[in-house]
Amino acid sequence: MTIRNILVSYNATPAADAALALARRLALMRDGHLTGVLSYGPQEIITSYAGYMPAGVAEQLVEADLTRRDEVMARFGTLTSDMDPSRVHFRDVFSSADNGLMDVARCYDIIVMGRAEETGAFPHMEPHPDVVARHSGRPVLVVPAGYAGTTCATSAMIAWDGGRAASRALSDALPLLTPEAVVRVVTIGRPEDSAALDPVATHLARHGLAVERDIRQRRPGRSVAQTLLEGCGAGGVDLLIMGAYEHSKFAEDLFGGVTDTVLRNTPIPVLLSH
């Protein structure tokens, strides 16, 4: 099954602009539909302190939200104005930034989004790709802010550890990979561990894809995430494919997980699956 029904999380931030640009290219290349969604909830200051605010302040905050929503929809329309209008859609969802996006995403092939801004002016309009990947059941393509690449999935790298999340990521990536794609399968280990890559290399080859194997050894003081990012920089890779949170989200947060470190530092899009 090819990718034809694309959902892009859009809130007009620089990261969202980059995500929309890539989602737009994917939709045009695959003759697909592109749906933008602004998912948001009430501002925390209103829900927590409404009874303590001076008269009119809550109304001003709500009005600011309405203005921002209009700005987001207008910018989305401008950036997709060259597409077939029958294939471009927009949804405004009031729930919470993460939950609203996950609820909408159930019947789409892929979610494209940027990483949430930690100091944004509208944090209640900022969904988090790691949370969405963990709970939505859909693959999430995370695009770094400022990304201006014109290709995606023509030279991909998959982080392979043989686990469930990596297996799911491999399956979710196949419809995204172009027929001429070269896929580098990377694992962290010793050169003698190369046989562990045989099953995944065979699987990709049977789908007609060119496969390269890469056994990377961790240098002293370098984390798994840093080792993966170094691999992305070696060879013009335009997509990193990886499982998200093989362990619990609490353990990832506590020990500085691979997923979070990669998303904070990646120069290329990352396909996350869980």
mmCIF file of C-alpha atoms in Angstrom:
data_model
loop_
_atom_site.group_PDB
_atom_site.id
_atom_site.type_symbol
_atom_site.label_atom_id
_atom_site.label_comp_id
_atom_site.label_asym_id
_atom_site.label_seq_id
_atom_site.Cartn_x
_atom_site.Cartn_y
_atom_site.Cartn_z
ATOM 1 C CA MET A 1 0.000 0.000 0.000
ATOM 2 C CA THR A 2 1.354 3.397 -0.935
ATOM 3 C CA ILE A 3 1.052 6.603 1.042
ATOM 4 C CA ARG A 4 -1.919 8.578 -0.251
ATOM 5 C CA ASN A 5 -3.564 10.090 2.823
ATOM 6 C CA ILE A 6 -1.169 12.431 4.636
ATOM 7 C CA LEU A 7 -1.849 14.318 7.859
ATOM 8 C CA VAL A 8 0.366 17.260 8.768
ATOM 9 C CA SER A 9 0.267 18.880 12.196
ATOM 10 C CA TYR A 10 0.320 22.595 11.438
ATOM 11 C CA ASN A 11 0.512 25.566 13.808
ATOM 12 C CA ALA A 12 2.582 28.018 11.696
ATOM 13 C CA THR A 13 5.812 27.659 13.686
ATOM 14 C CA PRO A 14 9.124 27.286 11.780
ATOM 15 C CA ALA A 15 9.133 23.553 12.516
ATOM 16 C CA ALA A 16 5.545 23.251 11.265
ATOM 17 C CA ASP A 17 6.445 25.168 8.089
ATOM 18 C CA ALA A 18 9.251 22.683 7.406
ATOM 19 C CA ALA A 19 6.900 19.767 8.087
ATOM 20 C CA LEU A 20 4.261 21.209 5.750
ATOM 21 C CA ALA A 21 6.808 21.733 2.970
ATOM 22 C CA LEU A 22 7.862 18.083 3.127
ATOM 23 C CA ALA A 23 4.288 16.799 3.490
ATOM 24 C CA ARG A 24 3.291 18.878 0.468
ATOM 25 C CA ARG A 25 6.096 17.343 -1.627
ATOM 26 C CA LEU A 26 5.069 13.855 -0.573
ATOM 27 C CA ALA A 27 1.438 14.522 -1.497
ATOM 28 C CA LEU A 28 2.375 15.904 -4.924
ATOM 29 C CA MET A 29 4.796 13.040 -5.654
ATOM 30 C CA ARG A 30 2.231 10.400 -4.722
ATOM 31 C CA ASP A 31 -0.904 12.078 -6.040
ATOM 32 C CA GLY A 32 -2.234 12.042 -2.494
ATOM 33 C CA HIS A 33 -4.450 14.049 -0.195
ATOM 34 C CA LEU A 34 -2.969 16.458 2.329
ATOM 35 C CA THR A 35 -4.853 17.384 5.494
ATOM 36 C CA GLY A 36 -3.562 20.016 7.873
ATOM 37 C CA VAL A 37 -4.705 19.909 11.479
ATOM 38 C CA LEU A 38 -4.415 22.507 14.215
ATOM 39 C CA SER A 39 -4.875 20.610 17.459
ATOM 40 C CA TYR A 40 -5.043 22.560 20.702
ATOM 41 C CA GLY A 41 -6.633 22.812 24.123
ATOM 42 C CA PRO A 42 -7.456 25.613 26.537
ATOM 43 C CA GLN A 43 -4.610 27.730 27.815
ATOM 44 C CA GLU A 44 -3.346 26.419 31.130
ATOM 45 C CA ILE A 45 -3.450 29.865 32.696
ATOM 46 C CA ILE A 46 -7.198 30.022 32.014
ATOM 47 C CA THR A 47 -7.979 26.566 33.356
ATOM 48 C CA SER A 48 -5.827 27.036 36.462
ATOM 49 C CA TYR A 49 -6.288 30.708 37.369
ATOM 50 C CA ALA A 50 -9.518 31.909 35.755
ATOM 51 C CA GLY A 51 -11.018 32.753 39.152
ATOM 52 C CA TYR A 52 -8.082 34.995 40.043
ATOM 53 C CA MET A 53 -7.796 36.978 36.826
ATOM 54 C CA PRO A 54 -8.804 40.630 36.533
ATOM 55 C CA ALA A 55 -11.993 41.232 34.591
ATOM 56 C CA GLY A 56 -11.573 40.801 30.864
ATOM 57 C CA VAL A 57 -8.182 39.042 30.908
ATOM 58 C CA ALA A 58 -9.586 35.583 30.149
ATOM 59 C CA GLU A 59 -11.606 37.039 27.274
ATOM 60 C CA GLN A 60 -8.456 38.668 25.868
ATOM 61 C CA LEU A 61 -6.602 35.347 25.968
ATOM 62 C CA VAL A 62 -9.451 33.596 24.182
ATOM 63 C CA GLU A 63 -9.470 36.361 21.560
ATOM 64 C CA ALA A 64 -5.712 35.898 21.070
ATOM 65 C CA ASP A 65 -6.338 32.205 20.425
ATOM 66 C CA LEU A 66 -9.013 33.010 17.835
ATOM 67 C CA THR A 67 -6.650 35.400 16.071
ATOM 68 C CA ARG A 68 -3.876 32.811 16.077
ATOM 69 C CA ARG A 69 -6.171 30.140 14.662
ATOM 70 C CA ASP A 70 -7.131 32.465 11.811
ATOM 71 C CA GLU A 71 -3.441 33.180 11.135
ATOM 72 C CA VAL A 72 -2.592 29.477 11.074
ATOM 73 C CA MET A 73 -5.377 28.606 8.644
ATOM 74 C CA ALA A 74 -4.514 31.541 6.391
ATOM 75 C CA ARG A 75 -0.835 30.585 6.252
ATOM 76 C CA PHE A 76 -1.694 26.956 5.555
ATOM 77 C CA GLY A 77 -3.851 28.101 2.652
ATOM 78 C CA THR A 78 -1.061 30.295 1.281
ATOM 79 C CA LEU A 79 1.561 27.533 1.460
ATOM 80 C CA THR A 80 -0.704 25.015 -0.294
ATOM 81 C CA SER A 81 -2.278 27.397 -2.820
ATOM 82 C CA ASP A 82 -0.595 25.703 -5.787
ATOM 83 C CA MET A 83 -2.178 22.311 -5.000
ATOM 84 C CA ASP A 84 -5.434 20.871 -6.304
ATOM 85 C CA PRO A 85 -8.040 22.291 -3.866
ATOM 86 C CA SER A 86 -9.926 18.989 -3.879
ATOM 87 C CA ARG A 87 -6.863 17.305 -2.372
ATOM 88 C CA VAL A 88 -6.121 19.849 0.371
ATOM 89 C CA HIS A 89 -8.065 19.912 3.626
ATOM 90 C CA PHE A 90 -7.828 21.546 7.034
ATOM 91 C CA ARG A 91 -9.186 20.582 10.439
ATOM 92 C CA ASP A 92 -9.421 22.685 13.596
ATOM 93 C CA VAL A 93 -9.573 20.366 16.622
ATOM 94 C CA PHE A 94 -10.244 21.458 20.194
ATOM 95 C CA SER A 95 -9.190 18.830 22.720
ATOM 96 C CA SER A 96 -5.557 18.990 23.728
ATOM 97 C CA ALA A 97 -2.574 19.352 21.440
ATOM 98 C CA ASP A 98 -1.540 15.699 21.696
ATOM 99 C CA ASN A 99 -4.883 13.966 22.177
ATOM 100 C CA GLY A 100 -6.671 15.873 19.455
ATOM 101 C CA LEU A 101 -3.973 15.040 16.914
ATOM 102 C CA MET A 102 -3.917 11.371 17.912
ATOM 103 C CA ASP A 103 -7.700 11.059 17.648
ATOM 104 C CA VAL A 104 -7.720 12.569 14.159
ATOM 105 C CA ALA A 105 -4.735 10.522 12.988
ATOM 106 C CA ARG A 106 -6.304 7.064 13.265
ATOM 107 C CA CYS A 107 -7.385 6.955 9.618
ATOM 108 C CA TYR A 108 -4.338 8.483 7.912
ATOM 109 C CA ASP A 109 -1.319 6.755 6.414
ATOM 110 C CA ILE A 110 1.267 8.944 8.107
ATOM 111 C CA ILE A 111 1.577 11.977 10.395
ATOM 112 C CA VAL A 112 4.112 14.646 9.441
ATOM 113 C CA MET A 113 5.064 17.153 12.134
ATOM 114 C CA GLY A 114 7.825 19.265 13.599
ATOM 115 C CA ARG A 115 9.261 19.063 17.089
ATOM 116 C CA ALA A 116 7.390 21.118 19.681
ATOM 117 C CA GLU A 117 8.886 24.498 20.540
ATOM 118 C CA GLU A 118 9.779 24.533 24.221
ATOM 119 C CA THR A 119 9.374 28.299 24.557
ATOM 120 C CA GLY A 120 6.615 28.940 22.028
ATOM 121 C CA ALA A 121 3.996 31.629 22.538
ATOM 122 C CA PHE A 122 1.163 29.076 22.208
ATOM 123 C CA PRO A 123 2.299 25.921 24.053
ATOM 124 C CA HIS A 124 -1.261 24.592 24.132
ATOM 125 C CA MET A 125 -1.055 24.393 20.313
ATOM 126 C CA GLU A 126 2.191 22.345 20.353
ATOM 127 C CA PRO A 127 1.765 18.555 20.004
ATOM 128 C CA HIS A 128 4.757 16.398 20.880
ATOM 129 C CA PRO A 129 5.917 13.906 18.226
ATOM 130 C CA ASP A 130 7.324 11.428 20.735
ATOM 131 C CA VAL A 131 3.971 11.234 22.556
ATOM 132 C CA VAL A 132 2.023 10.996 19.284
ATOM 133 C CA ALA A 133 4.296 8.226 17.981
ATOM 134 C CA ARG A 134 3.912 6.266 21.210
ATOM 135 C CA HIS A 135 0.127 6.409 21.457
ATOM 136 C CA SER A 136 -1.417 7.109 18.034
ATOM 137 C CA GLY A 137 -0.707 3.790 16.338
ATOM 138 C CA ARG A 138 0.502 5.674 13.250
ATOM 139 C CA PRO A 139 4.014 6.331 11.924
ATOM 140 C CA VAL A 140 5.225 9.864 12.617
ATOM 141 C CA LEU A 141 7.611 11.669 10.273
ATOM 142 C CA VAL A 142 9.368 14.340 12.356
ATOM 143 C CA VAL A 143 10.901 17.199 10.368
ATOM 144 C CA PRO A 144 13.515 19.465 11.994
ATOM 145 C CA ALA A 145 12.926 23.216 11.906
ATOM 146 C CA GLY A 146 14.662 24.818 8.943
ATOM 147 C CA TYR A 147 14.922 21.571 6.996
ATOM 148 C CA ALA A 148 15.087 22.459 3.312
ATOM 149 C CA GLY A 149 15.911 19.121 1.730
ATOM 150 C CA THR A 150 14.197 18.376 -1.558
ATOM 151 C CA THR A 151 14.261 14.579 -1.179
ATOM 152 C CA CYS A 152 13.003 12.134 1.412
ATOM 153 C CA ALA A 153 13.558 8.387 1.617
ATOM 154 C CA THR A 154 15.893 8.142 -1.374
ATOM 155 C CA SER A 155 18.793 7.247 0.935
ATOM 156 C CA ALA A 156 17.544 6.008 4.278
ATOM 157 C CA MET A 157 19.137 4.635 7.417
ATOM 158 C CA ILE A 158 17.283 2.267 9.710
ATOM 159 C CA ALA A 159 18.406 1.835 13.303
ATOM 160 C CA TRP A 160 18.047 -1.915 13.844
ATOM 161 C CA ASP A 161 18.179 -3.706 17.172
ATOM 162 C CA GLY A 162 15.833 -6.575 16.357
ATOM 163 C CA GLY A 163 13.171 -5.267 18.740
ATOM 164 C CA ARG A 164 9.428 -4.807 18.253
ATOM 165 C CA ALA A 165 9.565 -1.048 17.730
ATOM 166 C CA ALA A 166 12.329 -1.360 15.113
ATOM 167 C CA SER A 167 10.321 -4.058 13.327
ATOM 168 C CA ARG A 168 7.249 -1.823 13.269
ATOM 169 C CA ALA A 169 9.339 1.090 11.965
ATOM 170 C CA LEU A 170 10.714 -1.107 9.173
ATOM 171 C CA SER A 171 7.194 -2.096 8.098
ATOM 172 C CA ASP A 172 5.877 1.485 8.294
ATOM 173 C CA ALA A 173 8.814 2.780 6.239
ATOM 174 C CA LEU A 174 8.362 0.489 3.236
ATOM 175 C CA PRO A 175 5.539 2.510 1.601
ATOM 176 C CA LEU A 176 7.598 5.675 2.069
ATOM 177 C CA LEU A 177 10.812 4.398 0.462
ATOM 178 C CA THR A 178 11.234 5.147 -3.222
ATOM 179 C CA PRO A 179 11.958 2.181 -5.553
ATOM 180 C CA GLU A 180 15.487 3.417 -6.165
ATOM 181 C CA ALA A 181 16.191 3.978 -2.470
ATOM 182 C CA VAL A 182 19.361 2.736 -0.847
ATOM 183 C CA VAL A 183 18.729 1.595 2.721
ATOM 184 C CA ARG A 184 21.589 1.446 5.190
ATOM 185 C CA VAL A 185 20.835 -0.942 8.042
ATOM 186 C CA VAL A 186 22.739 0.152 11.135
ATOM 187 C CA THR A 187 23.241 -1.654 14.387
ATOM 188 C CA ILE A 188 25.443 -0.877 17.362
ATOM 189 C CA GLY A 189 27.843 -3.714 18.081
ATOM 190 C CA ARG A 190 30.953 -5.542 16.921
ATOM 191 C CA PRO A 191 31.972 -6.473 13.371
ATOM 192 C CA GLU A 192 31.337 -10.144 14.141
ATOM 193 C CA ASP A 193 27.679 -9.285 14.860
ATOM 194 C CA SER A 194 26.935 -8.696 11.168
ATOM 195 C CA ALA A 195 24.925 -11.927 10.871
ATOM 196 C CA ALA A 196 22.260 -10.287 13.032
ATOM 197 C CA LEU A 197 21.465 -8.043 10.055
ATOM 198 C CA ASP A 198 20.837 -10.927 7.630
ATOM 199 C CA PRO A 199 17.035 -11.168 8.166
ATOM 200 C CA VAL A 200 16.348 -7.449 7.758
ATOM 201 C CA ALA A 201 18.711 -7.161 4.773
ATOM 202 C CA THR A 202 16.971 -10.102 3.106
ATOM 203 C CA HIS A 203 13.545 -8.614 3.788
ATOM 204 C CA LEU A 204 14.488 -5.282 2.209
ATOM 205 C CA ALA A 205 16.158 -6.958 -0.771
ATOM 206 C CA ARG A 206 13.001 -8.978 -1.447
ATOM 207 C CA HIS A 207 11.193 -5.658 -1.746
ATOM 208 C CA GLY A 208 13.644 -4.687 -4.479
ATOM 209 C CA LEU A 209 15.658 -2.252 -2.372
ATOM 210 C CA ALA A 210 19.412 -1.836 -2.376
ATOM 211 C CA VAL A 211 20.805 -2.603 1.066
ATOM 212 C CA GLU A 212 23.992 -1.592 2.836
ATOM 213 C CA ARG A 213 25.094 -2.941 6.227
ATOM 214 C CA ASP A 214 26.745 -0.796 8.861
ATOM 215 C CA ILE A 215 28.006 -2.182 12.181
ATOM 216 C CA ARG A 216 28.905 0.769 14.373
ATOM 217 C CA GLN A 217 30.943 0.535 17.529
ATOM 218 C CA ARG A 218 30.293 3.036 20.286
ATOM 219 C CA ARG A 219 33.310 5.165 20.983
ATOM 220 C CA PRO A 220 34.109 5.860 24.637
ATOM 221 C CA GLY A 221 31.886 8.635 25.932
ATOM 222 C CA ARG A 222 29.472 8.447 22.978
ATOM 223 C CA SER A 223 25.853 7.436 23.498
ATOM 224 C CA VAL A 224 23.781 5.238 21.203
ATOM 225 C CA ALA A 225 21.933 8.350 19.992
ATOM 226 C CA GLN A 226 25.165 10.161 19.188
ATOM 227 C CA THR A 227 26.463 7.110 17.334
ATOM 228 C CA LEU A 228 23.280 6.986 15.233
ATOM 229 C CA LEU A 229 23.478 10.693 14.451
ATOM 230 C CA GLU A 230 27.087 10.278 13.336
ATOM 231 C CA GLY A 231 25.896 7.516 11.009
ATOM 232 C CA CYS A 232 23.312 9.850 9.490
ATOM 233 C CA GLY A 233 26.029 12.364 8.684
ATOM 234 C CA ALA A 234 28.141 9.787 6.874
ATOM 235 C CA GLY A 235 26.816 9.285 3.377
ATOM 236 C CA GLY A 236 24.075 11.738 2.492
ATOM 237 C CA VAL A 237 21.203 10.016 4.275
ATOM 238 C CA ASP A 238 17.897 11.921 3.957
ATOM 239 C CA LEU A 239 15.761 9.821 6.339
ATOM 240 C CA LEU A 240 16.388 8.067 9.658
ATOM 241 C CA ILE A 241 13.999 5.213 10.487
ATOM 242 C CA MET A 242 13.771 4.103 14.091
ATOM 243 C CA GLY A 243 11.497 2.601 16.689
ATOM 244 C CA ALA A 244 10.298 4.982 19.377
ATOM 245 C CA TYR A 245 10.571 4.131 23.074
ATOM 246 C CA GLU A 246 11.291 0.437 23.129
ATOM 247 C CA HIS A 247 11.362 0.907 26.902
ATOM 248 C CA SER A 248 8.860 2.863 28.960
ATOM 249 C CA LYS A 249 8.535 6.610 28.473
ATOM 250 C CA PHE A 250 9.474 7.028 32.159
ATOM 251 C CA ALA A 251 12.734 5.136 31.639
ATOM 252 C CA GLU A 252 13.498 7.185 28.523
ATOM 253 C CA ASP A 253 12.952 10.429 30.422
ATOM 254 C CA LEU A 254 14.909 9.255 33.446
ATOM 255 C CA PHE A 255 17.981 8.025 31.611
ATOM 256 C CA GLY A 256 18.045 10.440 28.666
ATOM 257 C CA GLY A 257 16.568 8.209 25.985
ATOM 258 C CA VAL A 258 17.729 7.652 22.448
ATOM 259 C CA THR A 259 14.457 8.939 20.946
ATOM 260 C CA ASP A 260 14.566 12.307 22.681
ATOM 261 C CA THR A 261 18.266 12.895 21.979
ATOM 262 C CA VAL A 262 17.868 12.071 18.293
ATOM 263 C CA LEU A 263 14.855 14.353 17.866
ATOM 264 C CA ARG A 264 16.657 17.245 19.539
ATOM 265 C CA ASN A 265 19.732 16.959 17.340
ATOM 266 C CA THR A 266 18.786 15.394 14.027
ATOM 267 C CA PRO A 267 19.551 17.379 10.845
ATOM 268 C CA ILE A 268 17.237 15.164 8.752
ATOM 269 C CA PRO A 269 13.660 13.867 9.036
ATOM 270 C CA VAL A 270 13.085 10.903 11.357
ATOM 271 C CA LEU A 271 10.366 8.283 10.903
ATOM 272 C CA LEU A 272 9.201 7.127 14.340
ATOM 273 C CA SER A 273 7.044 4.080 15.005
ATOM 274 C CA HIS A 274 6.019 2.334 18.189
#
